[in-house]
XYZ file of C-alpha atoms in Angstrom:
156
model
C -21.554 2.220 1.600
C -22.040 -0.375 4.311
C -22.723 -4.053 3.852
C -23.850 -5.891 6.984
C -22.383 -3.219 9.233
C -19.109 -2.877 7.317
C -18.283 -0.411 4.604
C -17.704 -1.816 1.158
C -14.011 -1.768 0.338
C -12.623 -0.371 -2.865
C -9.141 -1.816 -2.297
C -9.756 -5.556 -2.204
C -7.133 -7.282 -4.366
C -3.658 -6.765 -2.971
C -0.181 -7.607 -4.237
C 2.484 -8.145 -1.565
C 6.097 -7.588 -2.658
C 8.415 -8.690 0.147
C 11.619 -10.751 0.115
C 11.759 -11.570 3.835
C 9.790 -14.850 4.088
C 8.507 -14.377 7.649
C 7.384 -10.805 6.993
C 5.705 -11.889 3.746
C 3.922 -14.768 5.495
C 2.755 -12.598 8.399
C 1.554 -9.844 6.065
C -0.386 -12.268 3.895
C -1.920 -13.884 6.989
C -3.067 -10.530 8.434
C -4.565 -9.481 5.096
C -6.457 -12.714 4.431
C -7.780 -12.749 8.008
C -9.112 -9.233 7.349
C -10.920 -10.516 4.215
C -8.578 -9.001 1.652
C -7.746 -11.059 -1.416
C -3.995 -11.448 -1.794
C -3.510 -11.807 -5.554
C 0.095 -12.902 -5.019
C 3.024 -12.602 -2.664
C 6.254 -12.215 -4.615
C 9.860 -11.578 -3.681
C 11.204 -10.175 -6.954
C 10.765 -6.883 -8.777
C 10.409 -8.685 -12.113
C 7.562 -10.885 -10.859
C 5.732 -7.909 -9.363
C 6.046 -5.828 -12.540
C 4.821 -8.765 -14.647
C 1.708 -9.087 -12.460
C 1.056 -5.344 -12.521
C 1.521 -5.088 -16.291
C -0.478 -8.270 -16.881
C -3.761 -6.787 -15.721
C -4.210 -8.971 -12.633
C -6.858 -6.575 -11.285
C -4.645 -5.379 -8.440
C -6.194 -2.642 -6.282
C -3.176 -1.931 -4.041
C 0.513 -2.860 -4.018
C 2.296 -3.308 -0.685
C 6.021 -3.181 -1.424
C 9.232 -3.328 0.517
C 11.850 -0.929 -0.821
C 14.924 -3.136 -0.583
C 14.435 -6.361 -2.492
C 16.910 -9.092 -3.429
C 16.848 -8.264 -7.141
C 16.327 -4.508 -7.054
C 14.226 -1.761 -5.592
C 10.579 -1.589 -4.688
C 10.713 1.880 -6.239
C 10.716 0.143 -9.647
C 7.589 -1.759 -8.604
C 5.995 1.528 -7.544
C 6.813 3.109 -10.910
C 5.022 0.277 -12.730
C 2.006 0.547 -10.414
C 1.967 4.353 -10.627
C 1.863 4.135 -14.443
C -1.362 2.112 -14.120
C -2.825 4.307 -11.355
C -2.559 1.491 -8.816
C -1.931 2.838 -5.314
C 1.241 1.781 -3.518
C 1.977 1.389 0.175
C 5.682 1.140 0.885
C 6.469 -1.042 3.885
C 10.093 -0.614 4.809
C 12.650 0.003 7.489
C 14.660 2.344 5.276
C 12.560 4.820 3.294
C 14.334 6.320 0.285
C 14.048 9.980 -0.646
C 11.458 11.018 -3.196
C 8.999 8.139 -2.824
C 6.169 10.578 -2.128
C 5.627 11.015 -5.877
C 5.187 7.271 -6.471
C 3.391 5.992 -3.389
C 0.244 6.751 -1.452
C 1.866 6.033 1.875
C 4.747 4.565 3.817
C 4.569 2.240 6.816
C 7.762 1.788 8.806
C 8.933 -1.663 9.909
C 8.398 -3.139 12.386
C 4.631 -2.761 12.409
C 1.667 -4.598 13.861
C -1.485 -5.847 12.189
C -3.464 -2.846 13.445
C -0.982 -0.427 11.846
C -1.003 -2.331 8.553
C -4.791 -2.426 8.303
C -5.055 1.196 9.449
C -2.609 2.280 6.746
C -4.657 0.528 4.058
C -7.854 2.113 5.405
C -6.235 5.570 5.354
C -5.150 5.143 1.731
C -8.635 3.996 0.787
C -10.235 6.978 2.541
C -7.843 9.406 0.871
C -8.458 7.854 -2.544
C -12.206 8.258 -1.934
C -11.652 11.982 -1.333
C -12.196 11.774 2.409
C -9.921 12.902 5.203
C -8.844 9.792 7.098
C -9.155 9.622 10.846
C -6.215 9.055 13.130
C -3.220 7.689 11.253
C -1.471 4.585 12.594
C 1.868 4.835 14.354
C 4.800 4.703 11.928
C 2.632 5.566 8.913
C 2.910 8.551 6.587
C 0.163 9.308 4.102
C 1.208 11.136 0.955
C -0.934 13.563 -1.015
C -1.092 13.587 -4.778
C 1.420 16.441 -4.763
C 3.964 14.455 -2.792
C 3.680 16.023 0.657
C 2.973 14.034 3.798
C -0.258 14.173 5.725
C -3.975 13.634 5.318
C -5.935 15.083 2.446
C -9.172 17.049 2.604
C -12.055 16.144 0.266
C -10.976 18.950 -2.100
C -7.583 17.262 -2.531
C -5.661 19.784 -0.447
C -3.352 18.764 2.376
C -4.817 19.296 5.829
């Protein structure tokens, strides 16, 4: 669906979980400039899980893996339990995150890669095969493999 030349987004309210202040600030700035609503930017696993469990209406979680008080994997588990998609943004991807996240964007990244990764997750969640994937981004299927997904849910 398009609204004034732009498609209507399904992933609007985003939670940013990042403990590096400059990265968190830059990420929030890019997202708000692109008309996303950043529900919160937090630097602790406990704060993120509280927001997720509290029904804050979060549409997508963007989480670093290595956080000061634990692992972003714990944040992803909480989001996964509520069927909230997760985009890991990290420089060191752990093994096995494919089962918990919709995608992974490697640091460092630019604004175009970040927004492209979110668009790809939204397309995949809508049952569409996304176009060209951004550099440094891996899209996970519901079965845990990497790559884009066809409308029937199968990996392309």
